[in-house]
N, CA, C and O of each residue as an XYZ file, in Angstrom:
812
protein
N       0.861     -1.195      0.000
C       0.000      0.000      0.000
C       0.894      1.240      0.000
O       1.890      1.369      0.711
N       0.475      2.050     -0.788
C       1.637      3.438     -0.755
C       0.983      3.999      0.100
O      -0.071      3.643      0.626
N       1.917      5.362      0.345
C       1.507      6.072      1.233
C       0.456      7.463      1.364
O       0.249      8.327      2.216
N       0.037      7.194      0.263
C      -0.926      8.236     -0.171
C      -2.144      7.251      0.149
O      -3.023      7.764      0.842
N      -2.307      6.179     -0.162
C      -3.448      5.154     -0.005
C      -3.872      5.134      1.500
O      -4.890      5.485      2.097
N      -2.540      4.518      1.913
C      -2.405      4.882      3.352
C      -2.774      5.825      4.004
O      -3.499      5.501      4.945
N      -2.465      7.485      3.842
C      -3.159      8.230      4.404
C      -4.539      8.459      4.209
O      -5.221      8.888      5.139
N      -5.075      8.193      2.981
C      -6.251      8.335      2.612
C      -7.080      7.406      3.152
O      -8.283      7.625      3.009
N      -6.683      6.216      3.860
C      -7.662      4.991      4.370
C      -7.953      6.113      5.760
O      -9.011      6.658      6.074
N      -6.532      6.209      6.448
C      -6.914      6.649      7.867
C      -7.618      8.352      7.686
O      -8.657      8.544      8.317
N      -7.210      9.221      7.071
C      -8.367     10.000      6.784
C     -10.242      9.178      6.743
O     -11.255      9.342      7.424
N      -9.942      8.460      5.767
C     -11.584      8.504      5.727
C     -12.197      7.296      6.476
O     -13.277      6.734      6.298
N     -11.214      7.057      7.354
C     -11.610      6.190      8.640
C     -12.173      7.255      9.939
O     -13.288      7.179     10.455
N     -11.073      8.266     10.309
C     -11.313      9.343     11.077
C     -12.392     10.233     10.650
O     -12.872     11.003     11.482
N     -12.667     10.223      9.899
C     -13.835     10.961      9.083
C     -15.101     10.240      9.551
O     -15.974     10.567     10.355
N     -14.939      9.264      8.866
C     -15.646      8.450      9.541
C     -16.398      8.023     11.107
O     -17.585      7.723     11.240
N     -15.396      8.086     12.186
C     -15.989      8.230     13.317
C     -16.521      9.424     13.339
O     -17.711      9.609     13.596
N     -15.731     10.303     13.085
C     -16.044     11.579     13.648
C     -17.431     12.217     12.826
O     -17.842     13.347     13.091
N     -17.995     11.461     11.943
C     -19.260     11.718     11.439
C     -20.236     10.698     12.339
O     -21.406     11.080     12.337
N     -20.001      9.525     13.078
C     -20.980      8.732     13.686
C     -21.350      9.196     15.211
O     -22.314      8.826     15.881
N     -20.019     10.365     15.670
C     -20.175     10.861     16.540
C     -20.814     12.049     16.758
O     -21.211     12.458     17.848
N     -20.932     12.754     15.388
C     -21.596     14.139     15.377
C     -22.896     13.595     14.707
O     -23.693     14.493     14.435
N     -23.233     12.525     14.427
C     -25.193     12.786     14.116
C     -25.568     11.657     15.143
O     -26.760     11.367     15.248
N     -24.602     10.976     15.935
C     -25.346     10.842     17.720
C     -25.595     12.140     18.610
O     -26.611     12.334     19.278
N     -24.557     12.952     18.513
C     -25.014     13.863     19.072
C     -25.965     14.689     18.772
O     -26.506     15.289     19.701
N     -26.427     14.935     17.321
C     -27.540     15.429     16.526
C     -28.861     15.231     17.282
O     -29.622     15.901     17.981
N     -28.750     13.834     16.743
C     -30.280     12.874     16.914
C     -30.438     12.911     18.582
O     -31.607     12.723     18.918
N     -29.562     13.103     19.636
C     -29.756     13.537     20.650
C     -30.494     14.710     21.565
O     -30.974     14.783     22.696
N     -30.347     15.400     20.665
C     -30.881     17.012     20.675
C     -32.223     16.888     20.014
O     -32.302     16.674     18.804
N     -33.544     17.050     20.973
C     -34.797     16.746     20.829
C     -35.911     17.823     21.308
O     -37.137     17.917     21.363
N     -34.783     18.560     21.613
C     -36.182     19.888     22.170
C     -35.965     20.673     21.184
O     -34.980     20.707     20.447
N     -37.013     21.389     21.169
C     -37.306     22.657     19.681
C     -38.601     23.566     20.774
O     -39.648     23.176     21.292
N     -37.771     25.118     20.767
C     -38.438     26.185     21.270
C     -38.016     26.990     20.612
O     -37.458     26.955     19.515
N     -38.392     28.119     21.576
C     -38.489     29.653     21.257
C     -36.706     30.232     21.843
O     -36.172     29.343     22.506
N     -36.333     30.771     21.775
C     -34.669     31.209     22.178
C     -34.782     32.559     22.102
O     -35.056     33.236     21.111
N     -34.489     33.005     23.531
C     -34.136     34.149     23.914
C     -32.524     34.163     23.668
O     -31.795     33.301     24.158
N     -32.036     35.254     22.842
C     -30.504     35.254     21.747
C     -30.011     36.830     22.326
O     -30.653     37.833     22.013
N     -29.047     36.880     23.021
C     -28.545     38.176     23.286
C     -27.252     38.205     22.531
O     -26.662     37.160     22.258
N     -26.801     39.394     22.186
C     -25.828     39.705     21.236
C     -25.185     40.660     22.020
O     -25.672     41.789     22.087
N     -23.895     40.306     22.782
C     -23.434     41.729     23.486
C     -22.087     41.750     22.951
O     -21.638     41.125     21.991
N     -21.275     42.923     24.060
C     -19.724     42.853     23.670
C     -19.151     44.430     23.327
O     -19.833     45.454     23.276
N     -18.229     44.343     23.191
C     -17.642     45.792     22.434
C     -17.120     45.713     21.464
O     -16.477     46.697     21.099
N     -17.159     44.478     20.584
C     -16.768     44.069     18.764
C     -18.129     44.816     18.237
O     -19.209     44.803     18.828
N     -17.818     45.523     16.896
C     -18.637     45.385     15.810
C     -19.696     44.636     15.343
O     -19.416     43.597     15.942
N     -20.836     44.332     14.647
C     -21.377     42.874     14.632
C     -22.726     42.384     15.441
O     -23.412     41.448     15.031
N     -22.954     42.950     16.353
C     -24.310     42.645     17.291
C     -25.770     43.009     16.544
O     -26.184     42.031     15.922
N     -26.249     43.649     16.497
C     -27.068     44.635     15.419
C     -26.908     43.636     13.945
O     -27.863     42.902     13.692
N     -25.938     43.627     13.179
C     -25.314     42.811     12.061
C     -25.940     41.433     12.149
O     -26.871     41.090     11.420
N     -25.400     40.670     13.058
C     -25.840     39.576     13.307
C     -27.308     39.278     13.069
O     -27.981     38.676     12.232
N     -27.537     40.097     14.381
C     -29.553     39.697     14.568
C     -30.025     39.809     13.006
O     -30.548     38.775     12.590
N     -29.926     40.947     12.015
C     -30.183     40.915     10.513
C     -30.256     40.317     10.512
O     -31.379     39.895     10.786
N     -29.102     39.296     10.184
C     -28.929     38.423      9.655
C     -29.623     36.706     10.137
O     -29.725     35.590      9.627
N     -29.851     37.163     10.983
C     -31.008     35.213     11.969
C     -32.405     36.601     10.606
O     -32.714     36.348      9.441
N     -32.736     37.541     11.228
C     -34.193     38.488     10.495
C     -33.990     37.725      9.127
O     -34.935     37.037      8.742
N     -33.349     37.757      8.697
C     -33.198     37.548      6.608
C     -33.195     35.816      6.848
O     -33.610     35.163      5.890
N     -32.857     35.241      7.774
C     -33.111     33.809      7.482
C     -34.495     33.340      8.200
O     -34.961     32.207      8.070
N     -35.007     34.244      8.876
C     -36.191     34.158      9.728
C     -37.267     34.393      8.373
O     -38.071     33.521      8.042
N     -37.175     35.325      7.869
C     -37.848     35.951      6.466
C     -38.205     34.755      5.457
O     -39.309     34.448      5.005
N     -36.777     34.087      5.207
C     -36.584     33.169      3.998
C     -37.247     32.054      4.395
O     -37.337     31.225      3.489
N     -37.921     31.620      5.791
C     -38.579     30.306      6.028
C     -39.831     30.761      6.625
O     -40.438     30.241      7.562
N     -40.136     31.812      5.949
C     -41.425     32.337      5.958
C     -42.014     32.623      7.630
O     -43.058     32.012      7.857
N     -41.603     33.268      8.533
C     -41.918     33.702      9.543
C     -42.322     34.918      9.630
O     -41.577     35.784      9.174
N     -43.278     35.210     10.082
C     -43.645     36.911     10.613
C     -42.712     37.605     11.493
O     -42.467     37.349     12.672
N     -42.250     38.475     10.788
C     -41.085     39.094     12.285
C     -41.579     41.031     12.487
O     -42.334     41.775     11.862
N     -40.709     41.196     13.637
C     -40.756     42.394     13.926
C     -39.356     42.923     14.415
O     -38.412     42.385     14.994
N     -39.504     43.687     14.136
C     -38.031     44.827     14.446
C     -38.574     45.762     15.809
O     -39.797     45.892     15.860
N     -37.849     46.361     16.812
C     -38.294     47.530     17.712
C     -36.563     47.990     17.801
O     -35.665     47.463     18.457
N     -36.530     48.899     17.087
C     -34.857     49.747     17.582
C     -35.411     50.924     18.620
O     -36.177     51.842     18.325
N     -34.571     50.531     20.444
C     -34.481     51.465     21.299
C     -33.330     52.416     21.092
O     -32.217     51.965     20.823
N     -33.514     53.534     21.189
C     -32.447     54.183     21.354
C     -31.469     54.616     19.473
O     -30.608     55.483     19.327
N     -31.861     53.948     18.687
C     -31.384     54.546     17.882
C     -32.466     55.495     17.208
O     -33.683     55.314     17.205
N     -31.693     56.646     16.586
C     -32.713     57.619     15.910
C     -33.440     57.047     14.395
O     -33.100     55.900     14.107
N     -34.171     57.569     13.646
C     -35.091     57.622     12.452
C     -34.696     57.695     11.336
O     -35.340     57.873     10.302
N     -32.754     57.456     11.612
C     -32.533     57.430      9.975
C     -32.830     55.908      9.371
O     -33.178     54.940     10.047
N     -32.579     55.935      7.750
C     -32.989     55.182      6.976
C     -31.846     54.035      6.736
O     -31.220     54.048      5.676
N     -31.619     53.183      7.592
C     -30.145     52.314      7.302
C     -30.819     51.245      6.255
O     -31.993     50.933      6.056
N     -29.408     50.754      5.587
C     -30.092     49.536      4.468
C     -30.389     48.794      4.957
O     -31.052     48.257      4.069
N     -30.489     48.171      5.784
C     -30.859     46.901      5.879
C     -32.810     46.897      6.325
O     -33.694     46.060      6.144
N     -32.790     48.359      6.991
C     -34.398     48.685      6.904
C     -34.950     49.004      5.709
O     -36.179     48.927      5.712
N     -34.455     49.332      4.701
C     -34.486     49.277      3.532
C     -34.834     48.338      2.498
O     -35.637     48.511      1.582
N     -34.127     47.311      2.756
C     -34.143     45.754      2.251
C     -35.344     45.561      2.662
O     -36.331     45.573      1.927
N     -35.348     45.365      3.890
C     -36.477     44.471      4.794
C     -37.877     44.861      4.705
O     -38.835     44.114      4.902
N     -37.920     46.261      4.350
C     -39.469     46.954      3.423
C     -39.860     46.361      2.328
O     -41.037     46.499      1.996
N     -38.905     45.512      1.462
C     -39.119     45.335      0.343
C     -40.180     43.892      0.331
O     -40.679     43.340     -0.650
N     -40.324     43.473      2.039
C     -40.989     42.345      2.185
C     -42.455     42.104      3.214
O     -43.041     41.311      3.951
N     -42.499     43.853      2.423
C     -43.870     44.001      2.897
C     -44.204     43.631      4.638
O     -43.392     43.517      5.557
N     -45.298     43.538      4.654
C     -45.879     42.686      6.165
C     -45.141     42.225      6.461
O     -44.847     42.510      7.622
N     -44.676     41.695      6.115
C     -43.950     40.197      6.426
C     -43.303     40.249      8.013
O     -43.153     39.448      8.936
N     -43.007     41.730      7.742
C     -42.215     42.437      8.952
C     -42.397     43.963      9.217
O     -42.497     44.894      8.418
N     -42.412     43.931     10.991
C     -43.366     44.774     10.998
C     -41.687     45.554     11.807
O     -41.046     45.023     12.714
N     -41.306     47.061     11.028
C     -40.325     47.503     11.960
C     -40.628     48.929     12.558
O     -41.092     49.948     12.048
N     -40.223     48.645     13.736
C     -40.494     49.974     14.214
C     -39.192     50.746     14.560
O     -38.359     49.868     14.783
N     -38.635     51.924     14.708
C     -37.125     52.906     14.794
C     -38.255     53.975     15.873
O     -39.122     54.757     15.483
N     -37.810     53.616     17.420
C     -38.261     54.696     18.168
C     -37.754     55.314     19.068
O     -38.427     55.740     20.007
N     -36.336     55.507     18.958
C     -35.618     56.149     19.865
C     -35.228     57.628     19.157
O     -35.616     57.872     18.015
N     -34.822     58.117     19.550
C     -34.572     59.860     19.408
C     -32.530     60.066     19.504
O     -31.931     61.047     19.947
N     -32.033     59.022     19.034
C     -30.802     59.281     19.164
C     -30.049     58.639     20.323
O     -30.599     57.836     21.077
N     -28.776     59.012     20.445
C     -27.982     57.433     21.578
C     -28.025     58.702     22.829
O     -27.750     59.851     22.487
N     -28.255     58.509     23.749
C     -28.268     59.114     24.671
C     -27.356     60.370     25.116
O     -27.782     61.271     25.838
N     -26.179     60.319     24.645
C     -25.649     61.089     24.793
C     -25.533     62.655     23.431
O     -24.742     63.566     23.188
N     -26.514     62.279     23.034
C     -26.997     62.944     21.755
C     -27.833     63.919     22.286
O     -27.843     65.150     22.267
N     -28.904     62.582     23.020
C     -30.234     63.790     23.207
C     -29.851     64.669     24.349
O     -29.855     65.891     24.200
N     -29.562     64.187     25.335
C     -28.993     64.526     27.425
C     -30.284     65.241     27.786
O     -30.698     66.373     28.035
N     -30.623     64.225     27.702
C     -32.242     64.510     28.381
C     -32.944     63.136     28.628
O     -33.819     62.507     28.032
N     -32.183     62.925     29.779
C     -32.826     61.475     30.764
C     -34.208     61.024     30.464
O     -34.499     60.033     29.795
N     -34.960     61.787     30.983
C     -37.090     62.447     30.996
C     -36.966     61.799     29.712
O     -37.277     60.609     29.673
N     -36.448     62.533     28.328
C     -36.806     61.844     27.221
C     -36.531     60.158     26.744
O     -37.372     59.417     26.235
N     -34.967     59.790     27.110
C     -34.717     58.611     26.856
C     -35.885     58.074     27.622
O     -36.811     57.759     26.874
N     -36.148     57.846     29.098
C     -36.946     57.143     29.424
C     -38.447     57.042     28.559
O     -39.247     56.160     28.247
N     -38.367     57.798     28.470
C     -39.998     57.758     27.530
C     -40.152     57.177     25.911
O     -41.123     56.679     25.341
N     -38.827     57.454     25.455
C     -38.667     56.642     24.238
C     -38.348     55.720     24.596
O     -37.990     55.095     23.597
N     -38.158     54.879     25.808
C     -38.186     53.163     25.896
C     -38.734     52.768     26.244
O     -38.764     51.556     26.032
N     -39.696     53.348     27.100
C     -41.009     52.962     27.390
C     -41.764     52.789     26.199
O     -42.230     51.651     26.149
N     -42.120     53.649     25.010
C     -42.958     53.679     24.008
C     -41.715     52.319     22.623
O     -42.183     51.615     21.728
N     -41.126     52.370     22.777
C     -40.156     51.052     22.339
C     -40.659     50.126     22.981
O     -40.950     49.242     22.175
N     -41.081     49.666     24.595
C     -40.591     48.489     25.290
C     -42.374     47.830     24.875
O     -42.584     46.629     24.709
N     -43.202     48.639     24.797
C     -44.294     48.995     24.709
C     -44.924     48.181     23.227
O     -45.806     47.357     22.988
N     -43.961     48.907     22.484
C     -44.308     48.234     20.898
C     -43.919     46.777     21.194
O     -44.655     45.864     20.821
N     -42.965     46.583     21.748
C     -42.390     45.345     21.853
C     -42.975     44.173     22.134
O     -42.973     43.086     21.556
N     -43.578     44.650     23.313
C     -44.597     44.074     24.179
C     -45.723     43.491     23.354
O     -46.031     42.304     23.467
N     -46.451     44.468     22.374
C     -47.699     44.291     21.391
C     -46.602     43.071     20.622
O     -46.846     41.866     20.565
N     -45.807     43.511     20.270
C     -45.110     42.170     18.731
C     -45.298     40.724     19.755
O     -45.304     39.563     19.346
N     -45.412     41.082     20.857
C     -44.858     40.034     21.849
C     -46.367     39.176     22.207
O     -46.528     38.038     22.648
N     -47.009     39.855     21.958
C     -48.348     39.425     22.457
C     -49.380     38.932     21.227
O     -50.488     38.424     21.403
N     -48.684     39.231     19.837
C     -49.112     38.941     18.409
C     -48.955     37.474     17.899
O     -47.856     37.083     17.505
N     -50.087     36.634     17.906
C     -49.762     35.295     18.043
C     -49.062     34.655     16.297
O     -48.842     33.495     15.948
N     -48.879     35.946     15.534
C     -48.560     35.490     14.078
C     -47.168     36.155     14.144
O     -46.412     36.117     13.173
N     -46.836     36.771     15.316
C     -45.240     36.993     14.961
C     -44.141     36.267     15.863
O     -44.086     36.347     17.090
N     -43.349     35.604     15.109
C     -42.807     34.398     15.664
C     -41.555     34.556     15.969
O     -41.049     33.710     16.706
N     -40.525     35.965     15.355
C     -38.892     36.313     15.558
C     -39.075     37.719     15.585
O     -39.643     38.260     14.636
N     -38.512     38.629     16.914
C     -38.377     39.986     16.616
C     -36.767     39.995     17.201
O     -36.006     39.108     17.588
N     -36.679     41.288     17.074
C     -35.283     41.928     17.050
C     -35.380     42.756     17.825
O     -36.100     43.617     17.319
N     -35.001     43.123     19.061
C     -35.316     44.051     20.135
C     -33.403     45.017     19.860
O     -32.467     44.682     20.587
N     -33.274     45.789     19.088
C     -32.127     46.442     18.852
C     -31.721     47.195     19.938
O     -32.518     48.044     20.338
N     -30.834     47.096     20.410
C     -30.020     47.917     21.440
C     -30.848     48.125     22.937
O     -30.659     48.960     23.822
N     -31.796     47.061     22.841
C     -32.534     47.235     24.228
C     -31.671     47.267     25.847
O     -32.027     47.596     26.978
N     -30.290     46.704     25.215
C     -29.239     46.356     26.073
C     -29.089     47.679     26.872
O     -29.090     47.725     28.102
N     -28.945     48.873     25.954
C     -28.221     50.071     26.246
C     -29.489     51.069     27.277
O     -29.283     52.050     27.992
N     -30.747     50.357     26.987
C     -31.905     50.839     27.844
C     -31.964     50.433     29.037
O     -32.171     50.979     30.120
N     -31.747     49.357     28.685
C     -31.479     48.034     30.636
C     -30.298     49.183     31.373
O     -30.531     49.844     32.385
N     -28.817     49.214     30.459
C     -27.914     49.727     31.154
C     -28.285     50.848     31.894
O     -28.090     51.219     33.052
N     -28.840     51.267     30.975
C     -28.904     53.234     31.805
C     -30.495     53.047     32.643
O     -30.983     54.140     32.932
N     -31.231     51.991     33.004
C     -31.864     51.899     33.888
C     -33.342     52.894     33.159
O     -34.240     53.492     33.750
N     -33.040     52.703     31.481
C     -34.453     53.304     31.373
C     -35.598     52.598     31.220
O     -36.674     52.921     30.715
N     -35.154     51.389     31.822
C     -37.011     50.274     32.001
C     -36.197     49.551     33.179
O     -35.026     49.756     33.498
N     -37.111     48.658     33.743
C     -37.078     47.740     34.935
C     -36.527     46.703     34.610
O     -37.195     45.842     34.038
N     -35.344     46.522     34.845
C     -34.745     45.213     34.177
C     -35.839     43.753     35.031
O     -35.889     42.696     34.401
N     -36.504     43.828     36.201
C     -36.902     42.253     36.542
C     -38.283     42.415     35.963
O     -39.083     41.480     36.011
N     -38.631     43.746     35.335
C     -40.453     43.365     34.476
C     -39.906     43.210     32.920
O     -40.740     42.867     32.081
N     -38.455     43.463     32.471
C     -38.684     43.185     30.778
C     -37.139     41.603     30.685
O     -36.543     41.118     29.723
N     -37.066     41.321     32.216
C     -36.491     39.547     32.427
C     -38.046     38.618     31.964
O     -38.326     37.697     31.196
N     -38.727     39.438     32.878
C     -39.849     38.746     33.555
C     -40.812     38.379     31.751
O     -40.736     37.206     31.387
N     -41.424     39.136     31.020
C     -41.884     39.131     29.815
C     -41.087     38.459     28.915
O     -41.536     37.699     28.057
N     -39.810     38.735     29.093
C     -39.167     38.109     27.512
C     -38.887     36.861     28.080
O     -38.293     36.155     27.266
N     -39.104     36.237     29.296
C     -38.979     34.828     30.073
C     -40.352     34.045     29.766
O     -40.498     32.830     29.900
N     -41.431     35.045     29.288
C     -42.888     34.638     29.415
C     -43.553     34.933     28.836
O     -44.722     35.302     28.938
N     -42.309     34.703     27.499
C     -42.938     34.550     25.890
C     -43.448     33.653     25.296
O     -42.930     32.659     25.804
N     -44.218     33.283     24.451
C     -44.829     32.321     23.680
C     -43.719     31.564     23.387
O     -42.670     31.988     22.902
N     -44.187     29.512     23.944
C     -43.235     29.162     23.548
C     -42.372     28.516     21.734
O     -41.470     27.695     21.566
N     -43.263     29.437     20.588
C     -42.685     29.301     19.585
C     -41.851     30.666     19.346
O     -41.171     30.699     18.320
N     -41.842     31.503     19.977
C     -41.468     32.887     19.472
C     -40.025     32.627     19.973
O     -39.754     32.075     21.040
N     -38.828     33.255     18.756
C     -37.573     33.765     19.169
C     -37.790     35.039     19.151
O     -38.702     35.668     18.613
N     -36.346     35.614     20.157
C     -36.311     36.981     20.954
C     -35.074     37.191     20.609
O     -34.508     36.135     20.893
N     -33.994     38.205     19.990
C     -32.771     38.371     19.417
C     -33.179     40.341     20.388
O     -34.077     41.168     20.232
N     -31.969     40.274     21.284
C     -31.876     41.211     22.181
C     -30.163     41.572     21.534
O     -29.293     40.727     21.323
N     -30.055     43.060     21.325
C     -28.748     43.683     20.768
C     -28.210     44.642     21.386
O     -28.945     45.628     21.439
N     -26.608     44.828     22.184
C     -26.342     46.302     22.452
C     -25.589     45.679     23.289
O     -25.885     44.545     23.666
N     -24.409     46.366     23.747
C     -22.974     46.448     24.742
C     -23.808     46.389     26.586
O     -24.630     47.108     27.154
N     -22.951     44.998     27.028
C     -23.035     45.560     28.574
C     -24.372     44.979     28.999
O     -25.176     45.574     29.716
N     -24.585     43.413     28.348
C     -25.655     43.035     28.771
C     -25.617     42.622     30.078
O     -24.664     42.070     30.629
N     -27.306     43.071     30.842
C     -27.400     42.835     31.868
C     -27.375     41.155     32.621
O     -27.926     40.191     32.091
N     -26.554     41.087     34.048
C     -25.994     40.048     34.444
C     -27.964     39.174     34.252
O     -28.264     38.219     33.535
N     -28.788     39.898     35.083
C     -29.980     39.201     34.599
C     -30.522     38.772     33.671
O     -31.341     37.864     33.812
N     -30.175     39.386     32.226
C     -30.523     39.408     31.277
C     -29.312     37.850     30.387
O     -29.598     36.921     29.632
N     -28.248     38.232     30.906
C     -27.673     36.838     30.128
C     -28.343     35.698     31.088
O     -28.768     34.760     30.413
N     -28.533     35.551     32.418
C     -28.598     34.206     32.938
C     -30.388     34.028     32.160
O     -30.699     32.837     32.162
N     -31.033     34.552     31.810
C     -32.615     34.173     31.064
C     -32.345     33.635     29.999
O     -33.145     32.796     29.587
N     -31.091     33.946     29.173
C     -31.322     34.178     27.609
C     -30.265     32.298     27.613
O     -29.306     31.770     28.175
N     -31.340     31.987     26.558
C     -30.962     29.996     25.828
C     -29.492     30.569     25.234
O     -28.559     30.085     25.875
N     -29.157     31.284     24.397
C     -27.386     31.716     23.550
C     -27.135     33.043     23.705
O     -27.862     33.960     23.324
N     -25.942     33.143     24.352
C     -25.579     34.739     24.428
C     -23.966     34.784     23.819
O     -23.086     34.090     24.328
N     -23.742     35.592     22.795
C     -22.734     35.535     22.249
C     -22.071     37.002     21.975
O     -22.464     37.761     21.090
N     -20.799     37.328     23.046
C     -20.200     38.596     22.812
C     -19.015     38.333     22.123
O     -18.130     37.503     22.330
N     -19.220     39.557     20.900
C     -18.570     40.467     20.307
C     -17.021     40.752     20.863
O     -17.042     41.366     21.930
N     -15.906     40.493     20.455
C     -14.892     40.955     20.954
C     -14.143     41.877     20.158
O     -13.571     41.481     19.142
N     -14.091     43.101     20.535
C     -13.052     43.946     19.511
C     -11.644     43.700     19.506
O     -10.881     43.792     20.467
N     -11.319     43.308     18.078
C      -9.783     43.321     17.916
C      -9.229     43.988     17.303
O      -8.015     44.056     17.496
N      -9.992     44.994     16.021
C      -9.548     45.664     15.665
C     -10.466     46.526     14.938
O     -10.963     46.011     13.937
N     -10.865     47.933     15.260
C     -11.689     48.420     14.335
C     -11.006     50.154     13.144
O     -10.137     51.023     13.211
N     -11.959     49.793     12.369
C     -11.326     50.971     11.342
C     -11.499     52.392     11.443
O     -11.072     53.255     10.675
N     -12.421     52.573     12.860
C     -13.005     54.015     13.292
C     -11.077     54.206     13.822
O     -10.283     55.058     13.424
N     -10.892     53.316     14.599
C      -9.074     54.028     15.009
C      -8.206     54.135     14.132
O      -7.054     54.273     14.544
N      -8.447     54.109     12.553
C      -7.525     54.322     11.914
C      -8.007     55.959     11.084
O      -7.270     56.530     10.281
N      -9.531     56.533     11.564
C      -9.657     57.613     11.209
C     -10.807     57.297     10.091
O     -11.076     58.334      9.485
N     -11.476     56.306      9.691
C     -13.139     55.812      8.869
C     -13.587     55.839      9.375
O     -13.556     55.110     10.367
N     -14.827     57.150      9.030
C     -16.061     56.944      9.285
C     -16.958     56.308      8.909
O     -16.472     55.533      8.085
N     -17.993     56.133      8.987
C     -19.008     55.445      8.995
C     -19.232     55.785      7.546
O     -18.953     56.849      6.994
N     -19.837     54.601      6.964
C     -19.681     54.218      5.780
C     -21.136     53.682      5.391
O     -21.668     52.997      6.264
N     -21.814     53.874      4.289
C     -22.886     53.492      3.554
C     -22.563     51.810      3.287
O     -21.423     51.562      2.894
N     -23.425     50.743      3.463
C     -23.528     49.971      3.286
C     -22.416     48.878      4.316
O     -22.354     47.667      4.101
N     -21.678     49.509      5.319
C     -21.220     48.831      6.523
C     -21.714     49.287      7.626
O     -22.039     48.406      8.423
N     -21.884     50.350      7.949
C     -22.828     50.627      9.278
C     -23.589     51.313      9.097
O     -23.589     52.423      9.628
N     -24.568     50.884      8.236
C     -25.818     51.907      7.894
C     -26.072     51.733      6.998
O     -26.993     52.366      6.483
């Protein structure tokens, strides 16, 4: 036997287990729910992400909803795109800017209330099955809703509905509720080399 034969047996021998071992573990995995999905961190990408579950949520025909806290009313593409699919998805943009924009406490609180609010309705809509709660993180942080009444709701959601929660500095309550929480690590971004914000990468 040469040695190319040779390696190629024990390749597709190892291949081999290692495929009888990953669809035991497959066929093991038997529950199917709803997943509360937090996206935190100080990498790029959180916001990005959730899109992106939205566009595959879209493509297998689910009703979704969008609620962005805290960011303002401009027109980013990807809200753009996502108009193009009608009903399908219902988005709402109700914040007034990042807080340190507006500096007016009184107001943030009230634009997350009227955010947490919409949320609540998508939440209570028995035909919408994936929303996107954008930067709700940054509302928890600055204490502009009750973090144990919006644990308490997104814990005591319908159990087909996913929940995709986005924004830096998620709350310690808020990761121990949530089924996958996956932070963002910055290693390197292009704002420190002096790029701004750019059409069709952040916005």
């Amino acid at each position: 036997m040469t040695k190319e034969i040779s390696d190629d047996a024990r390749h597709k021998n190892k291949m081999a287990n290692r495929k009888a071992v990953q669809d035991a573990e497959v066929a093991a995995k038997t529950v199917e729910k709803g997943l509360l999905i937090v996206h935190t961190g100080k990498g790029k990408g959180k916001s990005t992400a959730a899109f992106g579950l939205l566009l595959r949520a879209i493509g297998r025909g689910l009703r979704c909803g969008v609620v962005q806290f805290g960011k303002g009313a401009w027109q980013t593409g990807e809200r753009t795109a996502v108009e193009r699919f009608g009903d399908q998805v219902q988005w709402h943009t109700l914040g007034e800017g990042f807080t340190w924009e507006t500096q007016d406490r009184a107001r943030d609180v009230a634009a997350a209330e009227r955010a947490w609010a919409v949320a609540r309705d998508l939440m209570g809509d028995p035909s919408v099955r994936f929303i996107v709660l954008d930067e709700l993180n940054i509302s928890l942080r600055y204490d502009h809703l009750e973090i144990g009444a919006v644990v308490e709701a997104l814990k005591a959601r319908r159990p087909d509905q996913h929940i995709v929660v986005t924004g830096r500095n998620a709350r310690p309550e808020l990761i121990e509720a949530a089924d996958l929480v996956t932070e963002m690590t910055l290693v390197k971004h292009h704002f420190a080399a002096g790029v701004k914000a750019q059409e069709g990468i952040e916005f």
